[in-house]
Amino acid sequence: MARILVVDDEPEVLLLLSDILESGGYEVVKATNGVEGLREYQKGGVDLIVTDIIMPDKEGLESIMDYKQINPEVKIIAISGGARIGPHTYLKMAEKFGARKVFSKPFRNKELLDAIEELLKEQ
Amino acid sequence: MLMLSLIQNIALLVALAAVYQVVAARLKKDTLSNQIISGVLFGSVAIIGMMNPLHFSAGIIFDGRSMILNVAGLFGGPIVASIGALLCGSYRVYLGGGGVYVGVATIVESALIGIVFHYLWYVKNEKLTFLRLWLFGLLANLVVVATFLALPGGVAAVKQIGLTYIIFFPLATVLLCQLFIDYEKQISDAEALHESEQLYRGVFENAAAGVLVGDANGRFLKVNNRLCDMLGYTKSELLEKTIYDITHDLDRDITFEKGKRLFAGELDSYDLIKRYLHKDGHVVWVEISVSAIHGPDGDVRATIALVSDITARMQAEQALQDRERMWATMLGNLPGFVYRCANDRNWTMEFISHGCQEVTGYSPEDFTMNKTVAFNDIVDPRHRERLWNKWQEVLERKELFEDEYKIIARDGSQRWVWERGRGIFGEEGELLFLEGFITDVTQRKEMEESLRDGQGRYQELFEKSKLQEELYLSMLNCSADPIIVYGMDGRVRYLNPAHTELFGWKLEEVQGQILNTVPQWDMEKTGSIIAGILETGKTNWSYETQRLTKDGRLVDVSISGARYSDHDGKPAGMVVILQNISARKKAEEVQRRLATVIEQAAEIVIITDLAGKIQYVNPAFERITGYTTKEAIGQSPRFLKSDQHEPGFYRYLWETITRGEVWSGRMVNRKKDGTIFYEDATISPVFDRSGKITNYVGVKRDVTETVELTKQLLHSQKMEAIGTLAGGIAHDFNNLLQVVMGYCEILMSNAYKNSPHYQDLQKIYYAGKKGADLVRKLLTFSRNQQSQMLPTNLNHEIAQIRDLLNRTITKAIEIDLKLSDDLNLINADPAQLAQVIMNLALNARDAMPDGGTLSIETQNLECNEEFCNRVIDLEPGSYVCLKVSDTGSGMDPSIMEHIFEPFYSTKEVGKGTGLGLATVYGIVKNHRGHIACESEPEKGTTFSIYFPAIVNH
């Protein structure tokens, strides 16, 4: 059973995502910020990371760089409710930083599950 | 008997001679013809005498012929006597007889004797006395009687008539000659009288003096031209007047009295100086000499007067008298005396005025020619040598002498005198005498001495006398203006401390020197000014120029001054005041510069009077407002009013400046062409020295551009802020929607499709989706949405949504496309471009509910720097311009300010999201473009969008 790390600062969103993923048959590790997420990832056994970009303490983009440093092959899906500043969304940046898929909130449950399934199929 | 007839003959001849005189009276003796006639007459008289002779015997006759020829010879000379003798001789020959030879002989003898005595006496003008004439007659007749002896019976004849000849004939000759003498005298007297009468008339008429002849009543009988000239009357006018008419009132009595006495015989003549009155009324002083004219009986018939005009002389005398009196008065009043003396050790006095008596106790007579005392004797012996030496020095240099010394008066008292005098020199420079004035200064001297003695008794008086001098000196010394005094020789006599301070020279270093302060270029003008002032003495003048200081600097000065005179009233030099006007000149320069600054300033400067009427505007005013100075002067600045201010605005402004405070603020005014402009104004009262407000001055900077730019900046900042806000909200919103929709999806996947819950979940889900759309729009506005920028042709995008527009927009609205050919490409997201066009088109539609025209226009546009300076987010360069216009209701400015803000809508609630134009704005910004809106209520609205063009170079 694949293990997925979900990081989001909004508790309701975190809960929703874990519900969706659990209903899809995955094991979910939850983190409410980038620091916590990194700690969980370092524990090992995480096959895929779903992370919000805009978060307090440690931004999603920074986290992506950290995950990449630990494991360059890490599979990351970045999600965002939108950007507060800047001409380009962070999602585009996240892609450049190494996120394999990006979703703009609100997205459909199935979209996320499909993307995860697709990524996990890769060996 | 014989004797009696002879006497008878003589009487006849005498009578005939008298007749001759009557005839000859008209003749003058000198001419030959007259002498011939005269000779014939004498001959005729003799012949008539011969016709009535004394017949002595046959052929022998005696008569008076010899006597006639004697007289003819004596008075008439050889020609007359010869002719007379020839006639007589011829007649005697004609008578014939025995006595013919003797007869002719006596004729010749008588004529010759007459001729001889003519030359002896008559020609020489010898006086023909009775005795001489008798001797002449006796001699002639003795010769005749002697000749008779040659007659036949001559002795008897001589005895008979000889005595008669000798006694009576000489007497008859005397008588006849006397008749001639008297007659000739009468003739010459008459001639002399005629001549003198001519002379008299000439003298009378042409006399240099006036002459008049008057009668007892004073009436003029005769007047001459000179008198007429003197009195201004014509002769005929004067002859109708009396002497009293033309006599001055004051002299009438004496004239009357003198005239009366003259006519009464008490006076024969008199002289008088009196006044006549000229016809024009002025007084003519005359000196007249009046004499009586006596009639034959000795009584006074008339007066003759010689009148000389002495008016000029009288005036001169009057002036002389006045001057003499003046001198006398002056000398009498002088507290001293004048003198003229020789330059000798005695100071021998030629003249000394009476004042010397009072000063010295001696009279002028005492001093004159050292009669009683020499002036040197009364000089204090201690002062004599000094006095002498000083005088000699002064004379050597031909200067004025002035000194004080002691004299001893007649009463023995010692007195101080002050003397001022000078030498009088002759034409060749030789000293003639000394002249001067001496006065008693004992009192002053004593005062001075007592002052020196510290007694202080006269201190006050002395100070008083010094006061004036000190006053003048202190005036000069205290004067803030430089003052310099020059002598006639142009040398410095005095200069005051202010002069030293400004020009550098000290009095002691330049006194008596020529001081040149005039710069070369001003020499000529200065010279002519000085000459003018010295000549005319004018005082009311001033001259602005520059003068040199000691160290060669130029100082701006205003020069004024005056001539001053010495004691004789002769010009002695000039007092010159040189007012330093450097500060004023500098101030003027500053003022000039200020004026230039104001004229050239970019800011508007308006000066008004107290009532607010414009008195001055600068060129910037004309440039900015479009009104000319002429149009502005006299107006109130309110004529620029834009009506965009509250009435209280102006009231407050006016209250502020009339209180004397400065008002500053922004004003919105209207130009001549109607456009609005903004100015940052500072309006200040202008005070005079007394602190009274005299004017108001407004300095205003045109800030229209700044205001516009600021507006744009503020707007863009506002939009930026709204965008940020919207972005923030969108993020949170999306998270919330994610939760809502996510769970909704989970619930739906678990529920049965036909369950009523599923329907409800679907409603929730779609509401969430709508919300998500809304948020996306917001994000578009905040430029955070992803866009796909491609080189895009705007015209193609418009063409593509043309069908969509046709379907969306009612037929009442005409769609007018004006698309430029070869439009430049732009870097754009085609989908977003479509969104922009649609949004603007739909807005236009909503603005035209009753129909109209929607025009969409594209064109290439070069934006220059000037244009871009007015738009905050536009850089110079090539742009593609999209214009979307409607002919609809338009907007007023207050609405226009907010149209790009999210959720701002003028549409009814529910009819629009309020995000349309905000989205457009976001898209345009996202494309680094610029959007502008122009709108006028009831006319329509135009949106202009500038996209940066892709230009291939």
Short mmCIF file of N, CA and C in Angstrom, two decimals, chain B residues 11 176 267 436 592 646 688 858-859 865 867 920:
data_model
loop_
_atom_site.label_atom_id
_atom_site.label_comp_id
_atom_site.label_asym_id
_atom_site.label_seq_id
_atom_site.Cartn_x
_atom_site.Cartn_y
_atom_site.Cartn_z
N ALA B 11 22.75 222.40 -53.77
CA ALA B 11 21.55 221.80 -53.17
C ALA B 11 20.89 220.84 -54.13
N LEU B 176 27.35 215.37 -48.65
CA LEU B 176 27.05 214.31 -49.61
C LEU B 176 27.67 212.96 -49.18
N LEU B 267 11.74 191.21 -12.82
CA LEU B 267 12.83 190.31 -13.18
C LEU B 267 13.08 190.49 -14.66
N GLY B 436 40.89 149.83 4.14
CA GLY B 436 40.40 148.77 5.02
C GLY B 436 39.40 149.29 6.03
N ARG B 592 15.84 94.82 -10.56
CA ARG B 592 15.81 94.53 -11.99
C ARG B 592 15.88 93.03 -12.21
N GLU B 646 -16.08 75.10 -3.67
CA GLU B 646 -17.21 75.55 -2.85
C GLU B 646 -17.10 77.06 -2.67
N ASP B 688 3.52 97.67 3.21
CA ASP B 688 4.45 98.79 3.09
C ASP B 688 5.20 98.92 4.42
N THR B 858 -9.00 49.58 -34.48
CA THR B 858 -7.61 49.23 -34.16
C THR B 858 -6.69 50.09 -35.00
N GLN B 859 -5.52 50.39 -34.43
CA GLN B 859 -4.55 51.14 -35.23
C GLN B 859 -3.17 51.06 -34.58
N GLU B 865 7.47 60.76 -26.16
CA GLU B 865 7.81 61.00 -24.75
C GLU B 865 6.82 61.93 -24.09
N PHE B 867 3.73 62.46 -24.75
CA PHE B 867 2.47 61.78 -24.43
C PHE B 867 2.64 60.85 -23.22
N VAL B 920 -10.93 43.33 -17.22
CA VAL B 920 -10.30 43.98 -18.38
C VAL B 920 -9.02 44.67 -17.94
#
